[in-house]
Amino acid sequence: MPERSPATRTLADRLSLRLRVFLFFALIAVAVVALMTGAMAMLGQRGAAVRDLALFGGGAGFALVGVVVWVWLKFDENLVRPVERIARDARAAAHAEAETLDAAG
């Protein structure tokens, strides 16, 4: 794929893979909080105890966001960083016009 000029690059082209993955998981976390808030609001209108809803809903929301953050960290550590490392090595080899990517030389 030919390189685009800086003026025609899209936002996705300018953002690193790690940042795009982070933003995806941040979107999931925001969706979890929005769904939990909506569910608590609907239950509050039906006459459920607001105090209990706030306590249990808030706890569940924090727990779910914590799980999303943990999965993001594992995803970043075990998939995104190695992929970026491979891409960096491939770009360096292409720039140096190397014939192999052997670490031994």
PDB file of C-alpha atoms in Angstrom:
ATOM      1  CA  MET A   1       0.000   0.000   0.000  1.00  0.00           C
ATOM      2  CA  PRO A   2       1.594   3.306  -1.025  1.00  0.00           C
ATOM      3  CA  GLU A   3       2.226   5.908   1.637  1.00  0.00           C
ATOM      4  CA  ARG A   4      -0.218   8.795   1.692  1.00  0.00           C
ATOM      5  CA  SER A   5       0.915  12.362   1.874  1.00  0.00           C
ATOM      6  CA  PRO A   6       0.548  13.934   5.334  1.00  0.00           C
ATOM      7  CA  ALA A   7      -2.303  16.109   4.083  1.00  0.00           C
ATOM      8  CA  THR A   8      -4.443  13.121   3.005  1.00  0.00           C
ATOM      9  CA  ARG A   9      -3.807  10.832   5.981  1.00  0.00           C
ATOM     10  CA  THR A  10      -6.910   9.932   7.954  1.00  0.00           C
ATOM     11  CA  LEU A  11      -7.208  10.047  11.721  1.00  0.00           C
ATOM     12  CA  ALA A  12      -6.810   6.263  11.898  1.00  0.00           C
ATOM     13  CA  ASP A  13      -3.540   6.542   9.958  1.00  0.00           C
ATOM     14  CA  ARG A  14      -2.164   9.105  12.401  1.00  0.00           C
ATOM     15  CA  LEU A  15      -3.015   7.188  15.592  1.00  0.00           C
ATOM     16  CA  SER A  16      -0.743   4.398  16.753  1.00  0.00           C
ATOM     17  CA  LEU A  17      -2.031   0.863  17.104  1.00  0.00           C
ATOM     18  CA  ARG A  18      -1.732   1.037  20.893  1.00  0.00           C
ATOM     19  CA  LEU A  19      -3.782   4.231  21.051  1.00  0.00           C
ATOM     20  CA  ARG A  20      -6.465   2.820  18.748  1.00  0.00           C
ATOM     21  CA  VAL A  21      -6.744  -0.332  20.895  1.00  0.00           C
ATOM     22  CA  PHE A  22      -6.910   1.802  24.048  1.00  0.00           C
ATOM     23  CA  LEU A  23      -9.676   3.938  22.541  1.00  0.00           C
ATOM     24  CA  PHE A  24     -11.624   0.794  21.600  1.00  0.00           C
ATOM     25  CA  PHE A  25     -11.481  -0.514  25.163  1.00  0.00           C
ATOM     26  CA  ALA A  26     -12.285   2.962  26.522  1.00  0.00           C
ATOM     27  CA  LEU A  27     -15.402   2.922  24.338  1.00  0.00           C
ATOM     28  CA  ILE A  28     -16.365  -0.447  25.840  1.00  0.00           C
ATOM     29  CA  ALA A  29     -15.882   0.941  29.369  1.00  0.00           C
ATOM     30  CA  VAL A  30     -18.015   4.011  28.592  1.00  0.00           C
ATOM     31  CA  ALA A  31     -20.719   1.764  27.123  1.00  0.00           C
ATOM     32  CA  VAL A  32     -20.697  -0.381  30.281  1.00  0.00           C
ATOM     33  CA  VAL A  33     -21.125   2.688  32.476  1.00  0.00           C
ATOM     34  CA  ALA A  34     -23.902   4.051  30.233  1.00  0.00           C
ATOM     35  CA  LEU A  35     -25.775   0.740  30.253  1.00  0.00           C
ATOM     36  CA  MET A  36     -25.429   0.407  34.027  1.00  0.00           C
ATOM     37  CA  THR A  37     -26.656   3.983  34.505  1.00  0.00           C
ATOM     38  CA  GLY A  38     -29.618   3.382  32.200  1.00  0.00           C
ATOM     39  CA  ALA A  39     -30.555   0.168  33.970  1.00  0.00           C
ATOM     40  CA  MET A  40     -30.347   1.829  37.388  1.00  0.00           C
ATOM     41  CA  ALA A  41     -32.457   4.772  36.182  1.00  0.00           C
ATOM     42  CA  MET A  42     -35.134   2.426  34.854  1.00  0.00           C
ATOM     43  CA  LEU A  43     -35.186   0.443  38.093  1.00  0.00           C
ATOM     44  CA  GLY A  44     -35.310   3.679  40.109  1.00  0.00           C
ATOM     45  CA  GLN A  45     -38.436   4.752  38.246  1.00  0.00           C
ATOM     46  CA  ARG A  46     -40.122   1.438  39.076  1.00  0.00           C
ATOM     47  CA  GLY A  47     -39.819   2.122  42.778  1.00  0.00           C
ATOM     48  CA  ALA A  48     -36.710   0.169  43.704  1.00  0.00           C
ATOM     49  CA  ALA A  49     -34.719   1.486  46.641  1.00  0.00           C
ATOM     50  CA  VAL A  50     -32.457   4.185  45.191  1.00  0.00           C
ATOM     51  CA  ARG A  51     -29.881   3.718  47.935  1.00  0.00           C
ATOM     52  CA  ASP A  52     -29.507   0.023  47.123  1.00  0.00           C
ATOM     53  CA  LEU A  53     -29.404   0.738  43.396  1.00  0.00           C
ATOM     54  CA  ALA A  54     -26.621   3.268  43.846  1.00  0.00           C
ATOM     55  CA  LEU A  55     -24.612   0.924  46.047  1.00  0.00           C
ATOM     56  CA  PHE A  56     -24.931  -2.260  44.009  1.00  0.00           C
ATOM     57  CA  GLY A  57     -25.054  -0.573  40.600  1.00  0.00           C
ATOM     58  CA  GLY A  58     -22.028   1.548  41.365  1.00  0.00           C
ATOM     59  CA  GLY A  59     -20.118  -1.454  42.656  1.00  0.00           C
ATOM     60  CA  ALA A  60     -21.028  -3.500  39.601  1.00  0.00           C
ATOM     61  CA  GLY A  61     -20.059  -0.626  37.302  1.00  0.00           C
ATOM     62  CA  PHE A  62     -16.646  -0.255  38.928  1.00  0.00           C
ATOM     63  CA  ALA A  63     -16.098  -4.013  38.791  1.00  0.00           C
ATOM     64  CA  LEU A  64     -17.010  -4.199  35.101  1.00  0.00           C
ATOM     65  CA  VAL A  65     -14.796  -1.236  34.212  1.00  0.00           C
ATOM     66  CA  GLY A  66     -12.004  -2.904  36.206  1.00  0.00           C
ATOM     67  CA  VAL A  67     -12.412  -6.081  34.158  1.00  0.00           C
ATOM     68  CA  VAL A  68     -12.325  -4.060  30.920  1.00  0.00           C
ATOM     69  CA  VAL A  69      -9.125  -2.307  32.040  1.00  0.00           C
ATOM     70  CA  TRP A  70      -7.518  -5.633  33.006  1.00  0.00           C
ATOM     71  CA  VAL A  71      -8.408  -7.198  29.637  1.00  0.00           C
ATOM     72  CA  TRP A  72      -7.050  -4.116  27.846  1.00  0.00           C
ATOM     73  CA  LEU A  73      -3.752  -4.342  29.734  1.00  0.00           C
ATOM     74  CA  LYS A  74      -3.377  -8.049  28.908  1.00  0.00           C
ATOM     75  CA  PHE A  75      -4.342  -7.413  25.274  1.00  0.00           C
ATOM     76  CA  ASP A  76      -1.801  -4.586  25.037  1.00  0.00           C
ATOM     77  CA  GLU A  77       0.942  -6.584  26.722  1.00  0.00           C
ATOM     78  CA  ASN A  78       0.484  -9.853  24.831  1.00  0.00           C
ATOM     79  CA  LEU A  79      -0.703  -8.768  21.384  1.00  0.00           C
ATOM     80  CA  VAL A  80      -0.268  -5.091  20.565  1.00  0.00           C
ATOM     81  CA  ARG A  81       3.292  -4.600  21.809  1.00  0.00           C
ATOM     82  CA  PRO A  82       4.649  -7.704  20.010  1.00  0.00           C
ATOM     83  CA  VAL A  83       2.873  -6.678  16.783  1.00  0.00           C
ATOM     84  CA  GLU A  84       4.360  -3.192  17.012  1.00  0.00           C
ATOM     85  CA  ARG A  85       7.790  -4.692  17.683  1.00  0.00           C
ATOM     86  CA  ILE A  86       7.515  -6.891  14.576  1.00  0.00           C
ATOM     87  CA  ALA A  87       6.323  -3.927  12.500  1.00  0.00           C
ATOM     88  CA  ARG A  88       9.186  -1.757  13.760  1.00  0.00           C
ATOM     89  CA  ASP A  89      11.739  -4.457  12.886  1.00  0.00           C
ATOM     90  CA  ALA A  90      10.181  -4.960   9.446  1.00  0.00           C
ATOM     91  CA  ARG A  91      10.273  -1.210   8.734  1.00  0.00           C
ATOM     92  CA  ALA A  92      13.899  -1.035   9.860  1.00  0.00           C
ATOM     93  CA  ALA A  93      14.811  -4.003   7.653  1.00  0.00           C
ATOM     94  CA  ALA A  94      12.981  -2.504   4.680  1.00  0.00           C
ATOM     95  CA  HIS A  95      14.689   0.835   5.214  1.00  0.00           C
ATOM     96  CA  ALA A  96      18.095  -0.854   5.451  1.00  0.00           C
ATOM     97  CA  GLU A  97      17.237  -3.040   2.437  1.00  0.00           C
ATOM     98  CA  ALA A  98      18.070  -6.154   4.450  1.00  0.00           C
ATOM     99  CA  GLU A  99      17.326  -9.548   2.933  1.00  0.00           C
ATOM    100  CA  THR A 100      16.398 -11.386   6.155  1.00  0.00           C
ATOM    101  CA  LEU A 101      15.055 -10.490   9.577  1.00  0.00           C
ATOM    102  CA  ASP A 102      17.369 -12.848  11.490  1.00  0.00           C
ATOM    103  CA  ALA A 103      18.422 -11.645  14.902  1.00  0.00           C
ATOM    104  CA  ALA A 104      21.721 -13.524  14.546  1.00  0.00           C
ATOM    105  CA  GLY A 105      22.782 -11.372  11.639  1.00  0.00           C
TER     106      GLY A 105
END
